[in-house]
Coordinates of C-alpha atoms in Angstrom, one line a residue:
M1 CA 18.1 -20.2 3.3
S2 CA 14.6 -21.5 3.6
N3 CA 11.9 -19.0 2.6
E4 CA 8.3 -18.7 4.0
L5 CA 7.7 -16.0 1.3
L6 CA 8.3 -18.9 -1.4
A7 CA 6.6 -21.6 0.2
W8 CA 3.6 -21.4 -2.2
L9 CA 5.9 -22.4 -5.2
T10 CA 6.3 -25.9 -3.6
E11 CA 2.6 -26.1 -2.2
P12 CA 0.5 -24.2 -4.5
E13 CA -2.5 -25.8 -3.4
R14 CA -2.1 -23.6 -0.5
A15 CA -3.7 -20.8 -2.5
G16 CA -6.9 -22.9 -3.6
R17 CA -9.9 -21.5 -2.1
G18 CA -13.1 -23.0 -3.7
S19 CA -13.7 -24.1 -6.9
D20 CA -11.3 -21.8 -9.1
G21 CA -8.8 -20.9 -6.2
R22 CA -7.3 -17.3 -6.0
G23 CA -4.5 -16.0 -8.8
V24 CA -3.4 -13.3 -10.9
H25 CA -5.9 -11.7 -13.1
L26 CA -4.0 -10.1 -16.1
A27 CA -5.3 -7.1 -18.3
D28 CA -5.6 -8.0 -21.7
D29 CA -5.4 -5.7 -24.8
R30 CA -9.1 -6.1 -25.5
G31 CA -10.7 -5.0 -22.2
G32 CA -10.7 -8.1 -20.4
W33 CA -9.1 -10.0 -18.0
V34 CA -6.9 -13.4 -18.2
F35 CA -6.9 -15.3 -14.9
H36 CA -3.8 -17.5 -13.8
P37 CA -4.6 -19.5 -10.6
Y38 CA -1.5 -19.7 -8.4
P39 CA -0.8 -23.5 -9.0
E40 CA -0.3 -22.6 -12.7
L41 CA 2.0 -20.0 -11.6
A42 CA 3.9 -21.8 -9.5
A43 CA 4.4 -24.7 -12.1
S44 CA 5.6 -22.3 -14.9
A45 CA 8.0 -20.7 -12.1
R46 CA 9.4 -24.0 -11.5
R47 CA 10.1 -25.0 -15.1
V48 CA 11.8 -21.7 -15.7
A49 CA 14.0 -22.5 -12.6
G50 CA 14.8 -26.0 -14.1
S51 CA 15.7 -24.0 -17.4
L52 CA 17.9 -21.8 -15.2
A53 CA 19.5 -24.4 -13.4
G54 CA 20.6 -26.0 -16.4
L55 CA 22.3 -22.9 -17.4
G56 CA 24.1 -23.2 -14.1
V57 CA 22.2 -20.4 -12.5
G58 CA 21.8 -20.7 -8.4
P59 CA 22.5 -18.9 -5.2
G60 CA 24.5 -15.8 -5.5
D61 CA 24.0 -15.1 -9.2
V62 CA 22.0 -12.2 -10.3
V63 CA 19.2 -12.8 -13.0
C64 CA 17.9 -9.7 -15.0
I65 CA 14.2 -9.7 -16.3
L66 CA 13.5 -7.3 -19.2
M67 CA 9.6 -7.7 -19.9
P68 CA 6.5 -5.8 -19.5
T69 CA 3.8 -6.7 -16.8
G70 CA 2.6 -10.3 -17.8
F71 CA 2.4 -13.9 -17.3
P72 CA 6.2 -14.6 -18.7
C73 CA 7.5 -11.7 -16.6
L74 CA 5.8 -13.2 -13.5
S75 CA 6.9 -16.6 -14.4
S76 CA 10.3 -15.6 -14.7
L77 CA 10.6 -13.2 -11.4
F78 CA 9.3 -16.6 -9.4
G79 CA 11.3 -18.8 -11.4
V80 CA 14.6 -16.9 -10.9
W81 CA 13.8 -17.1 -7.0
A82 CA 13.0 -20.6 -7.4
A83 CA 16.3 -21.2 -8.8
G84 CA 17.9 -19.7 -5.3
A85 CA 19.0 -16.7 -7.4
T86 CA 18.6 -12.8 -6.9
V87 CA 16.1 -10.8 -9.0
C88 CA 16.8 -7.5 -11.1
L89 CA 13.8 -6.1 -13.1
I90 CA 14.8 -3.9 -15.8
P91 CA 12.4 -1.4 -16.8
P92 CA 10.9 -2.2 -20.5
P93 CA 11.2 0.2 -23.1
S94 CA 8.5 2.7 -23.1
Y95 CA 8.4 6.0 -24.7
A96 CA 12.0 7.1 -24.6
A97 CA 14.2 7.2 -27.2
E98 CA 15.8 4.2 -28.1
A99 CA 19.4 5.3 -27.8
E100 CA 18.6 6.8 -24.1
Y101 CA 16.8 3.8 -23.0
V102 CA 19.6 1.6 -24.0
E103 CA 22.1 3.6 -22.2
H104 CA 19.8 3.5 -19.3
A105 CA 19.2 -0.3 -19.2
A106 CA 23.0 -1.0 -20.0
G107 CA 23.8 0.9 -16.8
I108 CA 21.6 -1.2 -14.8
L109 CA 22.9 -4.7 -16.5
E110 CA 26.3 -3.6 -16.1
Q111 CA 26.1 -3.0 -12.4
S112 CA 24.0 -6.0 -11.9
G113 CA 26.6 -8.4 -13.2
A114 CA 23.9 -10.6 -14.5
A115 CA 24.4 -14.4 -15.1
V116 CA 21.4 -14.4 -17.4
T117 CA 19.0 -11.6 -18.8
I118 CA 15.4 -13.0 -19.8
T119 CA 13.5 -11.2 -22.3
A120 CA 10.8 -12.0 -24.4
E121 CA 11.2 -12.9 -28.2
N122 CA 10.0 -9.7 -29.7
L123 CA 12.5 -7.9 -27.1
S124 CA 15.2 -9.8 -28.0
P125 CA 16.9 -7.7 -30.6
L126 CA 16.8 -4.8 -28.2
T127 CA 18.0 -6.8 -25.2
A128 CA 21.0 -7.6 -27.5
R129 CA 21.9 -4.3 -27.8
V130 CA 21.5 -3.3 -24.0
L131 CA 23.9 -6.3 -23.3
A132 CA 26.5 -5.0 -26.0
A133 CA 26.2 -1.7 -24.6
A134 CA 26.8 -3.2 -21.3
G135 CA 30.0 -4.8 -22.2
S136 CA 28.5 -8.2 -21.9
D137 CA 29.1 -11.4 -24.4
H138 CA 26.2 -12.9 -23.3
E139 CA 23.1 -13.5 -25.5
P140 CA 19.5 -12.9 -24.4
W141 CA 17.9 -16.0 -22.8
I142 CA 13.9 -15.9 -24.1
W143 CA 11.6 -17.0 -21.7
R144 CA 10.3 -20.4 -22.2
D145 CA 8.5 -22.6 -19.5
D146 CA 8.6 -26.1 -21.5
G147 CA 11.3 -27.8 -19.3
E148 CA 11.2 -30.1 -16.5
E149 CA 9.8 -28.5 -13.3
A150 CA 12.8 -28.2 -10.8
D151 CA 12.4 -28.4 -6.9
V152 CA 12.4 -25.0 -5.1
R153 CA 16.1 -24.4 -4.3
D154 CA 17.1 -22.6 -0.9
S155 CA 17.7 -18.9 -1.5
G156 CA 21.0 -17.1 -1.0
E157 CA 20.8 -13.9 1.4
L158 CA 19.9 -11.3 -1.5
A159 CA 16.2 -11.4 -2.8
L160 CA 16.3 -8.2 -5.0
L161 CA 18.7 -5.6 -6.7
Q162 CA 16.1 -2.8 -6.7
F163 CA 17.1 0.0 -8.9
T164 CA 16.3 3.4 -8.1
S165 CA 14.6 5.7 -10.9
G166 CA 17.3 7.7 -11.8
S167 CA 18.4 9.4 -14.7
S168 CA 20.6 7.5 -17.6
S169 CA 23.8 8.0 -16.2
R170 CA 23.0 7.4 -12.4
P171 CA 21.3 3.9 -11.8
R172 CA 21.8 2.7 -8.4
G173 CA 21.0 -0.9 -7.2
V174 CA 19.6 -1.4 -3.6
R175 CA 20.7 -4.7 -2.2
V176 CA 17.4 -6.0 -0.6
S177 CA 18.1 -9.1 1.4
W178 CA 15.0 -11.6 2.2
A179 CA 15.1 -10.6 5.9
N180 CA 14.6 -6.8 4.7
L181 CA 11.8 -7.8 2.3
E182 CA 9.6 -10.2 4.7
T183 CA 10.0 -7.3 7.6
N184 CA 8.7 -4.7 5.1
L185 CA 5.7 -6.7 3.6
R186 CA 4.7 -7.3 7.5
V187 CA 4.6 -3.6 8.1
I188 CA 2.6 -2.9 5.1
R189 CA -0.1 -5.9 5.7
S190 CA -0.1 -4.5 9.4
R191 CA -0.8 -1.0 8.1
L192 CA -3.3 -1.9 5.7
G193 CA -5.4 -4.2 8.4
W194 CA -5.1 -7.0 5.7
R195 CA -8.0 -9.6 6.1
D196 CA -8.3 -13.1 4.6
G197 CA -10.0 -12.6 1.5
D198 CA -8.7 -9.5 0.6
A199 CA -7.6 -8.6 -3.1
T200 CA -5.4 -5.9 -4.4
A201 CA -5.4 -3.9 -8.0
S202 CA -2.4 -2.3 -9.4
W203 CA -1.1 -0.8 -12.9
L204 CA 2.4 0.1 -11.4
P205 CA 5.4 -1.1 -13.2
L206 CA 6.8 -3.9 -11.4
H207 CA 10.7 -2.7 -11.7
H208 CA 9.2 0.2 -9.6
D209 CA 9.4 -0.6 -5.8
M210 CA 5.9 0.7 -5.2
G211 CA 4.6 -1.6 -7.7
L212 CA 6.7 -4.7 -7.2
I213 CA 6.6 -4.7 -3.1
G214 CA 3.6 -2.6 -2.4
C215 CA 1.4 -4.4 -4.7
L216 CA 2.6 -7.4 -6.2
L217 CA 4.7 -9.2 -3.4
T218 CA 2.4 -7.9 -0.6
T219 CA -0.7 -9.8 -2.2
V220 CA 1.5 -12.8 -3.9
S221 CA 3.1 -13.5 -0.3
V222 CA -0.6 -14.5 1.0
Q223 CA -1.7 -16.0 -2.2
A224 CA -4.7 -13.3 -2.6
D225 CA -6.0 -12.3 -5.9
L226 CA -4.4 -9.5 -7.8
W227 CA -5.8 -7.8 -10.5
L228 CA -3.0 -6.4 -12.6
M229 CA -2.5 -4.0 -15.4
R230 CA 0.5 -2.5 -17.6
P231 CA 0.7 1.4 -17.0
E232 CA 0.1 2.1 -20.6
Q233 CA -3.3 0.2 -20.2
F234 CA -4.1 2.7 -17.1
I235 CA -3.3 5.5 -19.2
R236 CA -5.4 4.4 -22.2
D237 CA -8.6 3.4 -19.6
P238 CA -8.1 4.5 -16.1
A239 CA -11.8 3.4 -15.5
R240 CA -10.5 -0.3 -16.2
W241 CA -8.4 0.0 -13.0
L242 CA -11.2 1.9 -10.9
R243 CA -13.8 -1.0 -11.9
T244 CA -11.8 -3.4 -10.0
F245 CA -12.7 -1.8 -6.5
A246 CA -16.0 -3.3 -6.8
V247 CA -14.0 -6.2 -5.2
A248 CA -10.7 -5.2 -4.8
A249 CA -9.8 -3.8 -1.3
H250 CA -6.1 -2.3 -1.9
T251 CA -3.8 -0.6 -4.1
A252 CA -0.7 2.0 -3.8
A253 CA -0.6 4.9 -6.3
P254 CA 1.3 8.2 -6.8
P255 CA -1.2 11.3 -6.5
F256 CA -0.7 11.6 -10.2
A257 CA -3.4 8.5 -10.6
F258 CA -5.8 10.0 -8.7
E259 CA -5.5 13.7 -10.7
Y260 CA -5.5 11.9 -14.1
A261 CA -8.5 10.0 -13.4
A262 CA -10.4 12.9 -12.2
R263 CA -9.4 14.8 -15.2
R264 CA -10.1 12.0 -17.6
L265 CA -13.6 10.6 -16.1
G266 CA -14.8 13.7 -14.0
D267 CA -18.5 13.4 -13.3
R268 CA -18.3 9.8 -14.6
L269 CA -16.5 8.8 -11.7
A270 CA -20.0 8.7 -10.2
D271 CA -21.2 5.9 -12.1
L272 CA -18.8 3.4 -10.9
D273 CA -18.9 0.9 -8.0
L274 CA -16.2 1.6 -5.6
S275 CA -17.8 0.2 -2.4
A276 CA -15.0 -2.5 -1.7
W277 CA -12.1 -0.1 -1.7
R278 CA -10.5 0.1 1.7
N279 CA -7.1 1.5 1.4
A280 CA -5.0 3.4 -1.3
I281 CA -1.2 3.8 -0.2
V282 CA -0.2 7.4 -1.8
G283 CA 3.2 8.0 -2.1
A284 CA 6.2 8.0 -4.4
E285 CA 6.0 12.0 -5.2
P286 CA 5.1 14.7 -3.0
V287 CA 1.0 14.7 -2.2
D288 CA -1.1 17.7 -3.0
P289 CA -4.0 17.3 -0.6
R290 CA -6.1 19.1 -3.3
V291 CA -5.5 16.7 -5.8
L292 CA -6.9 13.8 -3.5
E293 CA -9.9 16.1 -2.5
R294 CA -11.0 16.6 -5.9
F295 CA -10.9 12.8 -6.9
A296 CA -12.8 12.1 -3.2
R297 CA -15.5 14.6 -3.9
L298 CA -16.3 13.3 -7.6
A299 CA -15.8 9.7 -6.5
A300 CA -18.1 10.0 -3.4
P301 CA -21.6 8.8 -5.2
A302 CA -19.6 5.9 -6.1
G303 CA -18.9 4.8 -2.4
F304 CA -15.6 6.2 -2.3
S305 CA -14.4 7.5 1.1
P306 CA -11.2 10.0 1.7
S307 CA -10.5 7.6 4.7
V308 CA -9.3 5.2 1.7
Y309 CA -6.3 7.5 1.5
L310 CA -3.2 6.2 3.1
P311 CA -0.6 8.8 2.6
S312 CA 2.9 7.2 2.8
Y313 CA 6.8 7.9 2.8
G314 CA 9.4 5.2 1.6
L315 CA 12.5 5.0 -0.4
A316 CA 14.0 1.7 -2.1
E317 CA 17.1 2.2 0.4
A318 CA 14.5 0.9 3.2
T319 CA 13.1 -1.6 0.9
L320 CA 9.9 0.3 0.7
A321 CA 7.7 1.6 3.5
V322 CA 8.8 3.9 5.9
T323 CA 5.9 5.7 7.5
L324 CA 2.0 5.2 6.5
R325 CA -0.9 6.1 8.0
T326 CA -2.9 3.2 9.8
R327 CA -6.4 2.3 8.6
G328 CA -9.2 4.1 10.5
T329 CA -6.8 7.0 11.9
P330 CA -7.2 10.5 10.9
T331 CA -5.1 12.0 8.2
T332 CA -3.8 15.5 9.1
T333 CA -3.0 18.5 7.0
V334 CA -1.3 21.6 7.9
R335 CA -0.3 25.2 6.2
V336 CA 3.4 25.9 7.0
D337 CA 5.0 29.5 6.6
S338 CA 7.3 28.8 3.9
R339 CA 9.6 31.5 5.4
S340 CA 10.3 29.5 8.3
L341 CA 11.8 26.6 6.3
R342 CA 15.4 26.4 7.0
F343 CA 17.2 23.4 7.9
G344 CA 17.6 22.9 11.8
A345 CA 14.9 25.5 12.6
P346 CA 11.2 25.2 13.9
V347 CA 8.7 25.0 11.1
V348 CA 6.0 27.4 11.9
I349 CA 2.3 26.0 11.2
E350 CA 0.0 28.5 10.3
A351 CA -3.1 26.6 10.3
H352 CA -3.9 22.5 11.0
R353 CA -6.9 20.4 10.4
E354 CA -8.1 16.8 9.6
F355 CA -8.2 15.7 5.8
A356 CA -12.0 15.2 6.2
E357 CA -12.3 18.7 7.3
A358 CA -10.1 19.9 4.5
D359 CA -12.3 17.8 2.0
R360 CA -15.3 20.2 3.0
A361 CA -13.2 23.2 3.0
D362 CA -12.4 25.1 -0.6
D363 CA -10.5 28.1 0.5
G364 CA -8.0 27.7 -2.3
E365 CA -4.9 28.4 -0.4
D366 CA -1.5 27.1 -1.4
G367 CA 1.0 25.8 0.9
W368 CA -1.0 22.6 2.6
M369 CA 0.9 19.4 3.3
I370 CA -0.4 16.4 4.1
G371 CA 1.0 13.9 6.9
C372 CA 2.5 10.8 5.8
G373 CA 1.7 8.9 9.0
R374 CA 3.8 7.2 11.7
P375 CA 6.5 4.9 11.3
G376 CA 6.0 1.3 10.7
D377 CA 6.6 -1.6 13.6
G378 CA 10.4 -2.0 14.0
V379 CA 11.1 1.2 12.0
G380 CA 12.9 4.2 13.4
V381 CA 12.8 7.5 12.0
T382 CA 14.6 10.5 13.2
I383 CA 15.2 14.1 12.0
L384 CA 19.1 15.3 11.5
D385 CA 20.6 18.7 11.4
E386 CA 23.3 19.6 9.1
E387 CA 26.0 17.9 11.3
G388 CA 23.8 14.7 11.7
A389 CA 22.7 15.7 15.3
P390 CA 18.9 14.6 16.0
L391 CA 16.5 17.5 16.2
P392 CA 13.4 18.1 18.1
D393 CA 9.9 17.2 16.7
G394 CA 8.5 20.4 14.6
H395 CA 12.2 21.0 13.4
L396 CA 13.0 20.9 9.7
G397 CA 15.8 18.5 8.8
E398 CA 17.1 15.5 6.9
I399 CA 15.4 12.4 7.4
E400 CA 17.2 9.4 8.5
V401 CA 15.9 5.8 8.5
H402 CA 16.8 2.6 10.8
G403 CA 15.4 -0.7 11.5
P404 CA 15.4 -4.2 10.1
S405 CA 13.7 -2.8 6.7
V406 CA 16.9 -0.7 6.0
T407 CA 18.9 -2.5 3.4
G408 CA 22.6 -3.4 2.8
G409 CA 23.5 -0.5 0.7
Y410 CA 24.2 0.0 -2.8
H411 CA 25.3 -2.8 -5.4
A412 CA 29.1 -2.5 -7.0
G413 CA 30.2 0.0 -4.7
R414 CA 27.8 2.6 -6.0
T415 CA 27.4 5.9 -3.9
G416 CA 24.8 8.8 -3.9
S417 CA 23.2 11.5 -2.2
T418 CA 21.4 9.0 0.3
R419 CA 24.2 7.6 2.5
F420 CA 24.3 4.4 4.6
V421 CA 25.7 5.4 8.3
D422 CA 26.0 2.8 11.1
G423 CA 23.2 0.7 9.9
A424 CA 20.9 3.4 9.4
V425 CA 20.2 5.5 5.9
R426 CA 20.3 9.3 5.8
T427 CA 17.7 9.9 2.8
A428 CA 18.8 13.4 1.5
D429 CA 15.2 14.2 2.0
A430 CA 13.7 16.9 4.2
G431 CA 10.9 16.5 6.6
F432 CA 9.7 17.2 10.1
F433 CA 7.6 15.6 12.6
H434 CA 4.1 17.3 13.9
Q435 CA 2.1 15.9 16.6
G436 CA 4.0 12.5 15.8
E437 CA 3.3 12.1 11.9
L438 CA 6.0 12.7 9.4
F439 CA 5.7 15.6 6.9
V440 CA 8.1 15.5 3.9
L441 CA 9.0 18.3 1.8
G442 CA 11.0 16.1 -0.4
R443 CA 14.3 16.0 -1.8
M444 CA 16.0 19.6 -2.1
G445 CA 19.0 19.4 -4.2
D446 CA 20.6 16.7 -6.0
S447 CA 17.0 15.2 -7.6
L448 CA 13.4 15.6 -7.7
K449 CA 10.7 13.1 -8.8
A450 CA 8.0 14.0 -11.6
H451 CA 5.5 11.1 -11.8
G452 CA 8.0 8.8 -9.7
R453 CA 10.9 9.4 -11.8
S454 CA 13.9 10.9 -10.6
V455 CA 15.7 13.6 -12.4
Y456 CA 19.3 14.3 -11.0
V457 CA 20.4 17.8 -11.2
E458 CA 24.0 17.0 -12.5
D459 CA 22.4 15.8 -15.7
L460 CA 20.7 18.9 -16.1
E461 CA 23.4 21.1 -15.7
S462 CA 25.4 19.3 -18.0
K463 CA 22.4 19.6 -20.8
V464 CA 22.4 23.5 -19.9
V465 CA 26.2 23.7 -20.7
S466 CA 26.1 21.8 -23.9
A467 CA 23.0 23.8 -25.0
T468 CA 24.3 27.3 -24.3
G469 CA 28.0 27.1 -23.8
I470 CA 28.0 28.7 -20.1
A471 CA 31.1 27.3 -18.0
R472 CA 29.8 24.6 -15.8
E473 CA 31.3 26.7 -12.9
K474 CA 28.9 29.4 -13.5
C475 CA 25.8 27.6 -13.6
A476 CA 24.0 25.4 -10.8
V477 CA 20.7 23.5 -10.9
V478 CA 18.5 23.2 -7.9
G479 CA 15.5 21.1 -7.9
V480 CA 12.9 21.2 -5.2
E481 CA 9.4 19.2 -4.5
G482 CA 6.6 20.6 -2.7
V483 CA 3.0 20.3 -2.4
G484 CA 2.2 22.4 -5.6
G485 CA 4.7 20.5 -7.5
A486 CA 8.1 20.3 -8.6
T487 CA 10.4 23.5 -9.4
V488 CA 13.8 23.5 -10.9
T489 CA 15.6 26.6 -10.8
L490 CA 18.7 27.3 -13.0
F491 CA 21.1 30.0 -11.1
A492 CA 23.7 31.6 -13.7
E493 CA 26.4 34.0 -13.0
K494 CA 26.0 35.8 -16.5
A495 CA 23.7 38.7 -17.7
A496 CA 20.2 37.5 -19.1
G497 CA 20.1 37.0 -22.8
A498 CA 19.3 34.8 -25.9
W499 CA 20.7 31.9 -24.0
V500 CA 18.0 31.9 -21.7
E501 CA 15.7 30.9 -24.1
D502 CA 18.0 27.6 -25.0
A503 CA 18.6 26.7 -21.3
T504 CA 14.8 26.7 -20.8
K505 CA 14.2 24.8 -23.9
V506 CA 16.8 21.9 -22.9
L507 CA 15.5 21.9 -19.4
R508 CA 11.8 21.7 -20.6
G509 CA 12.7 18.8 -22.7
A510 CA 14.2 16.8 -20.0
L511 CA 11.4 17.5 -17.4
A512 CA 7.7 16.5 -17.0
D513 CA 5.3 19.5 -18.1
E514 CA 3.9 19.9 -14.5
V515 CA 7.4 20.6 -13.4
A516 CA 8.0 24.7 -13.1
I517 CA 11.2 26.2 -14.6
A518 CA 12.9 29.4 -13.0
V519 CA 16.0 31.1 -13.9
V520 CA 17.8 33.0 -11.7
V521 CA 20.9 35.5 -13.1
G522 CA 23.4 37.6 -11.4
G523 CA 27.2 38.2 -11.1
S524 CA 30.0 36.3 -9.7
G525 CA 29.2 35.1 -6.4
L526 CA 25.5 34.1 -7.0
I527 CA 26.3 30.4 -6.6
S528 CA 27.4 29.5 -3.1
R529 CA 29.8 26.5 -3.0
T530 CA 31.4 24.5 -0.5
S531 CA 35.3 24.3 0.2
S532 CA 35.5 21.5 -2.3
G533 CA 33.8 23.5 -5.1
K534 CA 30.1 21.9 -5.1
P535 CA 27.2 24.0 -5.2
K536 CA 25.4 24.5 -1.9
R537 CA 22.1 23.8 -3.6
R538 CA 20.0 24.0 -0.1
H539 CA 21.6 27.0 1.0
M540 CA 20.7 29.0 -2.4
W541 CA 17.1 27.8 -2.2
E542 CA 16.9 28.9 1.2
Q543 CA 18.4 32.2 0.4
L544 CA 15.8 32.6 -2.8
Q545 CA 13.0 31.8 -0.5
A546 CA 14.2 34.2 1.9
G547 CA 14.6 37.1 -0.6
R548 CA 18.4 37.4 0.6
L549 CA 19.8 36.9 -2.9
K550 CA 21.7 40.0 -3.7
N551 CA 22.2 41.4 -7.0
A552 CA 20.1 38.7 -8.7
R553 CA 17.3 38.9 -11.1
V554 CA 14.4 36.4 -11.0
L555 CA 13.3 35.6 -14.9
G556 CA 9.3 35.1 -14.8
P557 CA 8.0 32.4 -17.6
A558 CA 7.7 35.1 -20.4
D559 CA 11.0 36.5 -19.4
A560 CA 12.6 32.9 -19.7
T561 CA 11.5 32.9 -23.3
T562 CA 12.9 36.4 -24.3
G563 CA 15.8 36.7 -22.0
R564 CA 14.4 39.9 -20.9
P565 CA 15.0 40.5 -17.0
V566 CA 12.1 41.3 -14.6

C-alpha cells in the first residue's frame, strides 16, 4: 500500500526550509548536538533498504532493531519501512543483569519471527547471544549504509510490532497497522494544536510507544525539527533536555521526568528559558498533581506555565493516545473518597478544582487525581462493569477503547489481561468519567507500572515462592497504581515470621524504590479465588481498603523486616 507517512523518504526536499532545512538534532556525549537534515536521513534509509532487499527482505517480513537512540537506529527504522517491511524495536541493554536482559530480548525476538536483526558493531556479540537464546540460527546484521540507494517500496499492512514493557517472561507484541498509526498521529497533532515551524524535544526510548509514536513519529511525519536524547543522557543532565524548550514547543514524558528535574535542579530551574514550551503530554504512569505543581512553581520564573501540561491516557493496544487534554482547556483535579472505589459503584467526589487553583493551593492533602482529558477524534471510551455492561458517568469500572486506533491484537497468538473483543480493547485499567473527562486509577490486579515499566504480579509471586518456600496456592500479590504511587501487597495464608523479611527483600529487589510494599498475613481463606482457582485480586484489594478482611494482620514497614505483626 502507498504510504503518506513515508513520502518524505522519496522526496526529502519537502523537508527543506531555509538554508539548512529541518531535521533531527541528536545529543552527543560532549554536551552538544549533531544535526542530520531530513535529506541525509532519507538517503541513509534508502541505502539500508537496498541492503535489506539484497537479503530478501520485503513486505510481510519483520525486522528487529537492537540499538540505542542515534543516527544508525533512525536510519535502520526508516530503512526497514523503505524496504516495505515491519519494524520491531528491541530495548537496548541498560542496567539489567545480562542474563535477565537476554531472556527478555530473546522473548521479543522469538515472537517476532524476525527475518533480520539489525544491531551496532559493539552490540553484535550480545545480539548474537539473544538470537541464540531465541532459538534462531541467524547472525546479527551490523548496520551500514554504504550500499546502493533503493526505491521506497509499497508497505504491507503492518507498520509496527510494538512490544509492551512487561517482565522478562511476558513480552507481548501489539500489531500496529499503518492505518492505526496514521489515525493516532492525527489525533495527537490535533490535540497539540500543531503549527508549521513547531519542534519537539524528547529523551524517551524509541522502543516505548510514547517515545516512538508520541515524539519521534509525530514530528518526523511532518518533517519538523526534533531534538533527541538517550534516556541516560537525561538522567545525567536533565537541564539539557529543558534547555531545548527555548525553541522546542512539544514533548511527552512520564511524571517522573518533572519530579526528577525538580529534585536535581531545584531553584536553578528559574535560570532556564522555557518560553517556547507549549505542550507536554504527561502519561505512562499515574499522575500525582503535586509533582506537576512543584515543577511548575520552580519553573515559573523561566516562563513555564501549568497550561503546558497535557495529562493523557493511552496504551500500545490502542496505538498510543486514547484521551488527551486539548491545549487551552482547563485541567481538572478531584479528590475522591477512597472508600467508594468499588467496581460498578459511583465514585464519591469530595472536592473539585481546576489545576491552576491546585497550583496555588498547598493543603498537603492526599487523594487528589488529575483528569486525563477527553477521547480524541474518532476514539470511543466506555466504562464497563464486571459483566462487560456499560456504566454511567461517575461509576468506577474497566476502561474499554474502540475506534480506528485500536490495533489488530497481539502477535503470535499471545493473550493477556488486556482483551480484544469485537473490535474494541478492554484494557484491564480502572477508571471513571467525571464531567466528560476520564480519570484513571491504573491497573489493579495483574500488573503495575513504575517509571513506565510494567511489572507482572505472577512473576512477583514466583519470586516470593522461590525465596520463602511458601506454597504457590498460599500466597498472592496484588499491585495497585494510585495518585500517591504504586503499592504491592503480598497476601499470605501463613503466620508472620522470618520468611516475611525474605519475601520483602525479594519484592524490593524486583521493584523500583518508589513502590510501597505491604504484607498481609492470615489463615486459610484469606486469599479469595475464582472457581478456576485464580486469585480475585481486585476483590481482595477492595476488601483490604474497606477494612473487611477478617482475621488478617497488616504488617507495617518495620514489621515487614522483623516479621512481627502490628
